[in-house]
Amino acid sequence: AQTVTQSQPEMSVQEAETVTLSCTYDTSESDYYLFWYKQPPSRQMILVIRQEAYKQQNATENRFSVNFQKAAKSFSLKISDSQLGDAAMYFCASSELSGGSNYKLTFGKGTLLTVNP
Amino acid sequence: DVKVTQSSRYLVKRTGEKVFLECVQDMDHENMFWYRQDPGLGLRLIYFSYDVKMKEKGDIPEGYSVSREKKERFSLILESASTNQTSMYLCASSSGGFNTEAFFGQGTRLTVV
């Protein structure tokens, strides 16, 4: 069974600075996807970034980038030039096949990010 | 834009009541999911469905059942609500395979008293 571990329950960063959120995962599959989702106080969960396990190049979306270390099963999220609107709960997630063609999306416990002005 | 709508944002029910949480998506997605979110525990998968009338247990299915009679609608049922089912419930949907983005509803905060 896949597991996702986020070891930082809370993090804080000064506005305009850079912060890295950690995530490790465990899976027996060779092909899978990894995701970072953001849940602001409005509760609306939105996708931040995704990474395919077969791709060695780290995914980037504007100020958000990942450091994907497949051998170490590590998938950290870096937020550059942090903004007040980045304050949210961040969830790391992995997706893998769960019998046949069905798949499961498993989440970590989340990291609450505070951005200080 | 994809829209996933959960029928209630806040709900208060009594112990022993049968509770229905409804979720509707408008993008013809095959896959739908129910999660519960608790502080310090993250999102835990209760049930998911990959087709009409098809369902699979997630990690914490005990005390819950689901129904998917139509593709756009996925219902979570608490047969006899208990106080330990007080939680935030999130519905999500996605198309295609495991590489696709999941879209979430705004959640239902259920309190069982």
PDB file of C-alpha atoms in Angstrom:
ATOM      1  CA  ALA A   1       0.000   0.000   0.000  1.00  0.00           C
ATOM      2  CA  GLN A   2       1.183   3.476  -0.765  1.00  0.00           C
ATOM      3  CA  THR A   3       1.956   5.873   2.064  1.00  0.00           C
ATOM      4  CA  VAL A   4       2.753   9.569   2.032  1.00  0.00           C
ATOM      5  CA  THR A   5       4.565  11.271   4.890  1.00  0.00           C
ATOM      6  CA  GLN A   6       4.809  14.987   5.563  1.00  0.00           C
ATOM      7  CA  SER A   7       7.068  15.506   8.555  1.00  0.00           C
ATOM      8  CA  GLN A   8       6.448  19.235   9.017  1.00  0.00           C
ATOM      9  CA  PRO A   9       3.031  19.957  10.533  1.00  0.00           C
ATOM     10  CA  GLU A  10       3.671  23.708  10.332  1.00  0.00           C
ATOM     11  CA  MET A  11       6.074  26.017   8.534  1.00  0.00           C
ATOM     12  CA  SER A  12       6.427  29.768   8.308  1.00  0.00           C
ATOM     13  CA  VAL A  13       8.156  32.060   5.838  1.00  0.00           C
ATOM     14  CA  GLN A  14       8.670  35.763   5.407  1.00  0.00           C
ATOM     15  CA  GLU A  15       7.003  37.385   2.437  1.00  0.00           C
ATOM     16  CA  ALA A  16       9.271  37.365  -0.653  1.00  0.00           C
ATOM     17  CA  GLU A  17      11.472  34.593   0.736  1.00  0.00           C
ATOM     18  CA  THR A  18      11.736  30.941  -0.249  1.00  0.00           C
ATOM     19  CA  VAL A  19      10.389  27.961   1.646  1.00  0.00           C
ATOM     20  CA  THR A  20      10.616  24.209   1.064  1.00  0.00           C
ATOM     21  CA  LEU A  21       7.987  21.736   2.186  1.00  0.00           C
ATOM     22  CA  SER A  22       9.065  18.117   2.593  1.00  0.00           C
ATOM     23  CA  CYS A  23       7.326  14.941   1.514  1.00  0.00           C
ATOM     24  CA  THR A  24       8.395  11.317   1.376  1.00  0.00           C
ATOM     25  CA  TYR A  25       6.380   8.444   0.010  1.00  0.00           C
ATOM     26  CA  ASP A  26       6.486   4.701  -0.238  1.00  0.00           C
ATOM     27  CA  THR A  27       5.132   2.625  -3.084  1.00  0.00           C
ATOM     28  CA  SER A  28       5.732  -0.745  -4.670  1.00  0.00           C
ATOM     29  CA  GLU A  29       4.671   0.498  -8.100  1.00  0.00           C
ATOM     30  CA  SER A  30       7.122   1.493 -10.807  1.00  0.00           C
ATOM     31  CA  ASP A  31       4.801   4.033 -12.390  1.00  0.00           C
ATOM     32  CA  TYR A  32       2.982   6.623 -10.374  1.00  0.00           C
ATOM     33  CA  TYR A  33       2.300  10.324 -10.136  1.00  0.00           C
ATOM     34  CA  LEU A  34       3.002  12.737  -7.329  1.00  0.00           C
ATOM     35  CA  PHE A  35       1.058  15.901  -6.589  1.00  0.00           C
ATOM     36  CA  TRP A  36       1.039  18.920  -4.343  1.00  0.00           C
ATOM     37  CA  TYR A  37      -2.361  20.353  -3.484  1.00  0.00           C
ATOM     38  CA  LYS A  38      -3.114  23.607  -1.692  1.00  0.00           C
ATOM     39  CA  GLN A  39      -6.070  24.162   0.628  1.00  0.00           C
ATOM     40  CA  PRO A  40      -6.534  27.829   1.590  1.00  0.00           C
ATOM     41  CA  PRO A  41      -8.856  28.931   4.414  1.00  0.00           C
ATOM     42  CA  SER A  42     -11.745  28.865   1.925  1.00  0.00           C
ATOM     43  CA  ARG A  43     -11.344  25.039   2.005  1.00  0.00           C
ATOM     44  CA  GLN A  44     -11.242  24.778  -1.788  1.00  0.00           C
ATOM     45  CA  MET A  45      -8.504  22.287  -2.632  1.00  0.00           C
ATOM     46  CA  ILE A  46      -6.573  23.107  -5.776  1.00  0.00           C
ATOM     47  CA  LEU A  47      -3.708  21.447  -7.613  1.00  0.00           C
ATOM     48  CA  VAL A  48      -0.359  23.221  -7.377  1.00  0.00           C
ATOM     49  CA  ILE A  49       1.949  20.937  -9.318  1.00  0.00           C
ATOM     50  CA  ARG A  50       2.338  17.320 -10.475  1.00  0.00           C
ATOM     51  CA  GLN A  51       5.279  15.053 -11.323  1.00  0.00           C
ATOM     52  CA  GLU A  52       5.424  11.770 -13.206  1.00  0.00           C
ATOM     53  CA  ALA A  53       7.724   9.190 -11.668  1.00  0.00           C
ATOM     54  CA  TYR A  54       9.310   8.351 -15.028  1.00  0.00           C
ATOM     55  CA  LYS A  55      10.339  11.931 -15.710  1.00  0.00           C
ATOM     56  CA  GLN A  56      13.698  12.913 -14.301  1.00  0.00           C
ATOM     57  CA  GLN A  57      13.195  16.604 -14.899  1.00  0.00           C
ATOM     58  CA  ASN A  58      11.662  18.385 -11.946  1.00  0.00           C
ATOM     59  CA  ALA A  59       8.295  20.007 -12.588  1.00  0.00           C
ATOM     60  CA  THR A  60       7.949  23.776 -12.366  1.00  0.00           C
ATOM     61  CA  GLU A  61       4.882  26.025 -12.297  1.00  0.00           C
ATOM     62  CA  ASN A  62       5.811  29.680 -12.016  1.00  0.00           C
ATOM     63  CA  ARG A  63       7.030  30.233  -8.424  1.00  0.00           C
ATOM     64  CA  PHE A  64       6.441  26.597  -7.491  1.00  0.00           C
ATOM     65  CA  SER A  65       8.938  23.847  -8.221  1.00  0.00           C
ATOM     66  CA  VAL A  66       9.640  20.369  -6.936  1.00  0.00           C
ATOM     67  CA  ASN A  67      12.761  18.442  -6.060  1.00  0.00           C
ATOM     68  CA  PHE A  68      11.976  14.859  -7.016  1.00  0.00           C
ATOM     69  CA  GLN A  69      14.460  12.270  -5.759  1.00  0.00           C
ATOM     70  CA  LYS A  70      13.102   8.944  -6.940  1.00  0.00           C
ATOM     71  CA  ALA A  71      15.676   6.706  -5.289  1.00  0.00           C
ATOM     72  CA  ALA A  72      15.119   8.428  -1.966  1.00  0.00           C
ATOM     73  CA  LYS A  73      11.344   8.551  -2.538  1.00  0.00           C
ATOM     74  CA  SER A  74      11.368  12.225  -1.754  1.00  0.00           C
ATOM     75  CA  PHE A  75       9.190  14.921  -3.320  1.00  0.00           C
ATOM     76  CA  SER A  76       9.645  18.383  -1.838  1.00  0.00           C
ATOM     77  CA  LEU A  77       7.902  21.586  -2.880  1.00  0.00           C
ATOM     78  CA  LYS A  78       9.787  24.854  -3.148  1.00  0.00           C
ATOM     79  CA  ILE A  79       7.891  28.119  -3.128  1.00  0.00           C
ATOM     80  CA  SER A  80       9.933  31.089  -4.287  1.00  0.00           C
ATOM     81  CA  ASP A  81       9.126  34.759  -3.648  1.00  0.00           C
ATOM     82  CA  SER A  82       6.437  33.767  -1.148  1.00  0.00           C
ATOM     83  CA  GLN A  83       3.247  35.829  -1.184  1.00  0.00           C
ATOM     84  CA  LEU A  84       0.558  36.328   1.428  1.00  0.00           C
ATOM     85  CA  GLY A  85      -1.831  34.367  -0.783  1.00  0.00           C
ATOM     86  CA  ASP A  86       0.400  31.311  -0.482  1.00  0.00           C
ATOM     87  CA  ALA A  87      -0.704  30.846   3.133  1.00  0.00           C
ATOM     88  CA  ALA A  88      -2.588  27.563   3.185  1.00  0.00           C
ATOM     89  CA  MET A  89      -2.459  23.907   4.107  1.00  0.00           C
ATOM     90  CA  TYR A  90      -0.348  22.000   1.598  1.00  0.00           C
ATOM     91  CA  PHE A  91      -0.895  18.328   0.935  1.00  0.00           C
ATOM     92  CA  CYS A  92       1.444  15.958  -0.818  1.00  0.00           C
ATOM     93  CA  ALA A  93      -0.298  13.105  -2.645  1.00  0.00           C
ATOM     94  CA  SER A  94       0.559  10.066  -4.704  1.00  0.00           C
ATOM     95  CA  SER A  95      -1.494   8.247  -7.272  1.00  0.00           C
ATOM     96  CA  GLU A  96      -1.000   4.650  -8.280  1.00  0.00           C
ATOM     97  CA  LEU A  97      -2.971   1.822  -9.752  1.00  0.00           C
ATOM     98  CA  SER A  98      -5.192  -0.068  -7.344  1.00  0.00           C
ATOM     99  CA  GLY A  99      -6.151  -3.257  -9.091  1.00  0.00           C
ATOM    100  CA  GLY A 100      -6.803  -3.361 -12.834  1.00  0.00           C
ATOM    101  CA  SER A 101      -7.187   0.104 -14.261  1.00  0.00           C
ATOM    102  CA  ASN A 102      -8.459   1.782 -11.123  1.00  0.00           C
ATOM    103  CA  TYR A 103      -6.302   4.088  -9.103  1.00  0.00           C
ATOM    104  CA  LYS A 104      -6.087   5.511  -5.625  1.00  0.00           C
ATOM    105  CA  LEU A 105      -5.019   8.986  -4.622  1.00  0.00           C
ATOM    106  CA  THR A 106      -3.356   8.946  -1.210  1.00  0.00           C
ATOM    107  CA  PHE A 107      -2.614  12.107   0.773  1.00  0.00           C
ATOM    108  CA  GLY A 108      -0.173  13.038   3.496  1.00  0.00           C
ATOM    109  CA  LYS A 109      -1.218  14.749   6.723  1.00  0.00           C
ATOM    110  CA  GLY A 110      -0.495  18.219   5.428  1.00  0.00           C
ATOM    111  CA  THR A 111       1.789  21.150   6.240  1.00  0.00           C
ATOM    112  CA  LEU A 112       0.270  24.425   7.369  1.00  0.00           C
ATOM    113  CA  LEU A 113       2.204  27.286   5.799  1.00  0.00           C
ATOM    114  CA  THR A 114       2.083  30.748   7.326  1.00  0.00           C
ATOM    115  CA  VAL A 115       3.418  33.729   5.382  1.00  0.00           C
ATOM    116  CA  ASN A 116       4.533  36.648   7.512  1.00  0.00           C
ATOM    117  CA  PRO A 117       4.374  40.183   6.063  1.00  0.00           C
TER     118      PRO A 117
ATOM    119  CA  ASP B   1     -14.404  25.083 -15.382  1.00  0.00           C
ATOM    120  CA  VAL B   2     -14.964  21.810 -13.620  1.00  0.00           C
ATOM    121  CA  LYS B   3     -17.381  22.101 -10.796  1.00  0.00           C
ATOM    122  CA  VAL B   4     -17.816  19.659  -7.948  1.00  0.00           C
ATOM    123  CA  THR B   5     -20.736  20.559  -5.730  1.00  0.00           C
ATOM    124  CA  GLN B   6     -21.430  19.155  -2.307  1.00  0.00           C
ATOM    125  CA  SER B   7     -25.006  19.536  -1.153  1.00  0.00           C
ATOM    126  CA  SER B   8     -24.269  21.079   2.239  1.00  0.00           C
ATOM    127  CA  ARG B   9     -21.434  23.154   3.616  1.00  0.00           C
ATOM    128  CA  TYR B  10     -22.416  22.571   7.236  1.00  0.00           C
ATOM    129  CA  LEU B  11     -24.557  19.793   8.666  1.00  0.00           C
ATOM    130  CA  VAL B  12     -25.590  18.866  12.200  1.00  0.00           C
ATOM    131  CA  LYS B  13     -27.102  15.428  12.818  1.00  0.00           C
ATOM    132  CA  ARG B  14     -28.025  13.365  15.835  1.00  0.00           C
ATOM    133  CA  THR B  15     -26.406  10.109  16.859  1.00  0.00           C
ATOM    134  CA  GLY B  16     -28.086   7.169  15.171  1.00  0.00           C
ATOM    135  CA  GLU B  17     -29.498   9.145  12.265  1.00  0.00           C
ATOM    136  CA  LYS B  18     -28.992   8.004   8.701  1.00  0.00           C
ATOM    137  CA  VAL B  19     -27.038  10.724   6.904  1.00  0.00           C
ATOM    138  CA  PHE B  20     -26.666  11.328   3.195  1.00  0.00           C
ATOM    139  CA  LEU B  21     -23.874  13.490   1.794  1.00  0.00           C
ATOM    140  CA  GLU B  22     -24.376  14.280  -1.851  1.00  0.00           C
ATOM    141  CA  CYS B  23     -21.780  15.193  -4.445  1.00  0.00           C
ATOM    142  CA  VAL B  24     -22.386  16.186  -8.052  1.00  0.00           C
ATOM    143  CA  GLN B  25     -19.815  16.909 -10.765  1.00  0.00           C
ATOM    144  CA  ASP B  26     -20.545  18.505 -14.111  1.00  0.00           C
ATOM    145  CA  MET B  27     -17.633  17.327 -16.267  1.00  0.00           C
ATOM    146  CA  ASP B  28     -18.556  13.736 -17.057  1.00  0.00           C
ATOM    147  CA  HIS B  29     -15.710  12.388 -14.938  1.00  0.00           C
ATOM    148  CA  GLU B  30     -15.400   8.639 -14.514  1.00  0.00           C
ATOM    149  CA  ASN B  31     -13.753   8.696 -11.100  1.00  0.00           C
ATOM    150  CA  MET B  32     -15.224  10.041  -7.891  1.00  0.00           C
ATOM    151  CA  PHE B  33     -13.855   9.941  -4.358  1.00  0.00           C
ATOM    152  CA  TRP B  34     -14.957  10.568  -0.793  1.00  0.00           C
ATOM    153  CA  TYR B  35     -12.396  11.630   1.806  1.00  0.00           C
ATOM    154  CA  ARG B  36     -12.635  12.695   5.393  1.00  0.00           C
ATOM    155  CA  GLN B  37     -10.286  15.350   6.700  1.00  0.00           C
ATOM    156  CA  ASP B  38      -9.322  15.555  10.353  1.00  0.00           C
ATOM    157  CA  PRO B  39      -6.710  17.807  11.986  1.00  0.00           C
ATOM    158  CA  GLY B  40      -3.363  16.048  12.146  1.00  0.00           C
ATOM    159  CA  LEU B  41      -4.587  13.118  10.053  1.00  0.00           C
ATOM    160  CA  GLY B  42      -4.823  14.732   6.620  1.00  0.00           C
ATOM    161  CA  LEU B  43      -7.195  13.325   4.027  1.00  0.00           C
ATOM    162  CA  ARG B  44      -8.176   9.696   4.348  1.00  0.00           C
ATOM    163  CA  LEU B  45      -9.941   7.863   1.551  1.00  0.00           C
ATOM    164  CA  ILE B  46     -13.301   6.370   2.485  1.00  0.00           C
ATOM    165  CA  TYR B  47     -14.605   5.041  -0.833  1.00  0.00           C
ATOM    166  CA  PHE B  48     -14.042   5.671  -4.487  1.00  0.00           C
ATOM    167  CA  SER B  49     -15.898   4.838  -7.679  1.00  0.00           C
ATOM    168  CA  TYR B  50     -14.523   4.444 -11.192  1.00  0.00           C
ATOM    169  CA  ASP B  51     -17.826   3.913 -12.978  1.00  0.00           C
ATOM    170  CA  VAL B  52     -21.560   3.964 -12.448  1.00  0.00           C
ATOM    171  CA  LYS B  53     -22.626   1.359  -9.884  1.00  0.00           C
ATOM    172  CA  MET B  54     -18.971   0.496  -9.257  1.00  0.00           C
ATOM    173  CA  LYS B  55     -17.253   1.193  -5.963  1.00  0.00           C
ATOM    174  CA  GLU B  56     -14.131   0.262  -4.067  1.00  0.00           C
ATOM    175  CA  LYS B  57     -13.276   0.587  -0.413  1.00  0.00           C
ATOM    176  CA  GLY B  58     -10.661   3.068   0.546  1.00  0.00           C
ATOM    177  CA  ASP B  59      -8.610   3.053   3.718  1.00  0.00           C
ATOM    178  CA  ILE B  60     -11.387   3.762   6.250  1.00  0.00           C
ATOM    179  CA  PRO B  61     -14.712   2.404   4.896  1.00  0.00           C
ATOM    180  CA  GLU B  62     -16.109   1.171   8.217  1.00  0.00           C
ATOM    181  CA  GLY B  63     -19.382   2.847   9.117  1.00  0.00           C
ATOM    182  CA  TYR B  64     -19.898   4.220   5.612  1.00  0.00           C
ATOM    183  CA  SER B  65     -21.446   3.127   2.350  1.00  0.00           C
ATOM    184  CA  VAL B  66     -21.755   4.805  -1.030  1.00  0.00           C
ATOM    185  CA  SER B  67     -24.065   4.932  -3.994  1.00  0.00           C
ATOM    186  CA  ARG B  68     -23.413   5.891  -7.575  1.00  0.00           C
ATOM    187  CA  GLU B  69     -26.562   5.418  -9.640  1.00  0.00           C
ATOM    188  CA  LYS B  70     -25.659   8.132 -12.144  1.00  0.00           C
ATOM    189  CA  LYS B  71     -22.262   9.116 -13.451  1.00  0.00           C
ATOM    190  CA  GLU B  72     -22.413  12.665 -12.130  1.00  0.00           C
ATOM    191  CA  ARG B  73     -23.573  11.857  -8.612  1.00  0.00           C
ATOM    192  CA  PHE B  74     -21.745  10.075  -5.795  1.00  0.00           C
ATOM    193  CA  SER B  75     -23.403   9.802  -2.410  1.00  0.00           C
ATOM    194  CA  LEU B  76     -21.814   8.979   0.918  1.00  0.00           C
ATOM    195  CA  ILE B  77     -24.101   7.327   3.446  1.00  0.00           C
ATOM    196  CA  LEU B  78     -23.636   7.101   7.177  1.00  0.00           C
ATOM    197  CA  GLU B  79     -26.021   4.302   8.108  1.00  0.00           C
ATOM    198  CA  SER B  80     -26.110   5.220  11.794  1.00  0.00           C
ATOM    199  CA  ALA B  81     -24.173   8.363  12.548  1.00  0.00           C
ATOM    200  CA  SER B  82     -21.855   8.353  15.536  1.00  0.00           C
ATOM    201  CA  THR B  83     -19.953  11.156  17.229  1.00  0.00           C
ATOM    202  CA  ASN B  84     -16.625   9.823  15.942  1.00  0.00           C
ATOM    203  CA  GLN B  85     -17.850  10.561  12.434  1.00  0.00           C
ATOM    204  CA  THR B  86     -17.819  14.281  13.174  1.00  0.00           C
ATOM    205  CA  SER B  87     -15.430  15.552  10.523  1.00  0.00           C
ATOM    206  CA  MET B  88     -14.925  17.445   7.303  1.00  0.00           C
ATOM    207  CA  TYR B  89     -15.947  15.407   4.257  1.00  0.00           C
ATOM    208  CA  LEU B  90     -14.481  16.165   0.854  1.00  0.00           C
ATOM    209  CA  CYS B  91     -15.709  14.864  -2.470  1.00  0.00           C
ATOM    210  CA  ALA B  92     -13.469  14.814  -5.545  1.00  0.00           C
ATOM    211  CA  SER B  93     -13.713  13.747  -9.159  1.00  0.00           C
ATOM    212  CA  SER B  94     -11.270  13.121 -11.980  1.00  0.00           C
ATOM    213  CA  SER B  95     -11.227  11.883 -15.536  1.00  0.00           C
ATOM    214  CA  GLY B  96      -8.962   9.328 -17.127  1.00  0.00           C
ATOM    215  CA  GLY B  97      -6.130   7.610 -15.357  1.00  0.00           C
ATOM    216  CA  PHE B  98      -3.898   8.140 -12.407  1.00  0.00           C
ATOM    217  CA  ASN B  99      -2.050  11.055 -13.903  1.00  0.00           C
ATOM    218  CA  THR B 100      -5.026  13.360 -13.960  1.00  0.00           C
ATOM    219  CA  GLU B 101      -5.878  16.145 -11.588  1.00  0.00           C
ATOM    220  CA  ALA B 102      -8.583  15.587  -8.990  1.00  0.00           C
ATOM    221  CA  PHE B 103     -11.122  18.386  -8.567  1.00  0.00           C
ATOM    222  CA  PHE B 104     -12.618  18.914  -5.145  1.00  0.00           C
ATOM    223  CA  GLY B 105     -15.841  20.215  -3.717  1.00  0.00           C
ATOM    224  CA  GLN B 106     -15.794  22.756  -0.922  1.00  0.00           C
ATOM    225  CA  GLY B 107     -16.394  20.185   1.752  1.00  0.00           C
ATOM    226  CA  THR B 108     -19.161  19.399   4.205  1.00  0.00           C
ATOM    227  CA  ARG B 109     -18.425  19.958   7.859  1.00  0.00           C
ATOM    228  CA  LEU B 110     -20.540  17.343   9.616  1.00  0.00           C
ATOM    229  CA  THR B 111     -21.180  17.483  13.340  1.00  0.00           C
ATOM    230  CA  VAL B 112     -22.835  14.501  15.011  1.00  0.00           C
ATOM    231  CA  VAL B 113     -24.298  15.316  18.417  1.00  0.00           C
TER     232      VAL B 113
END
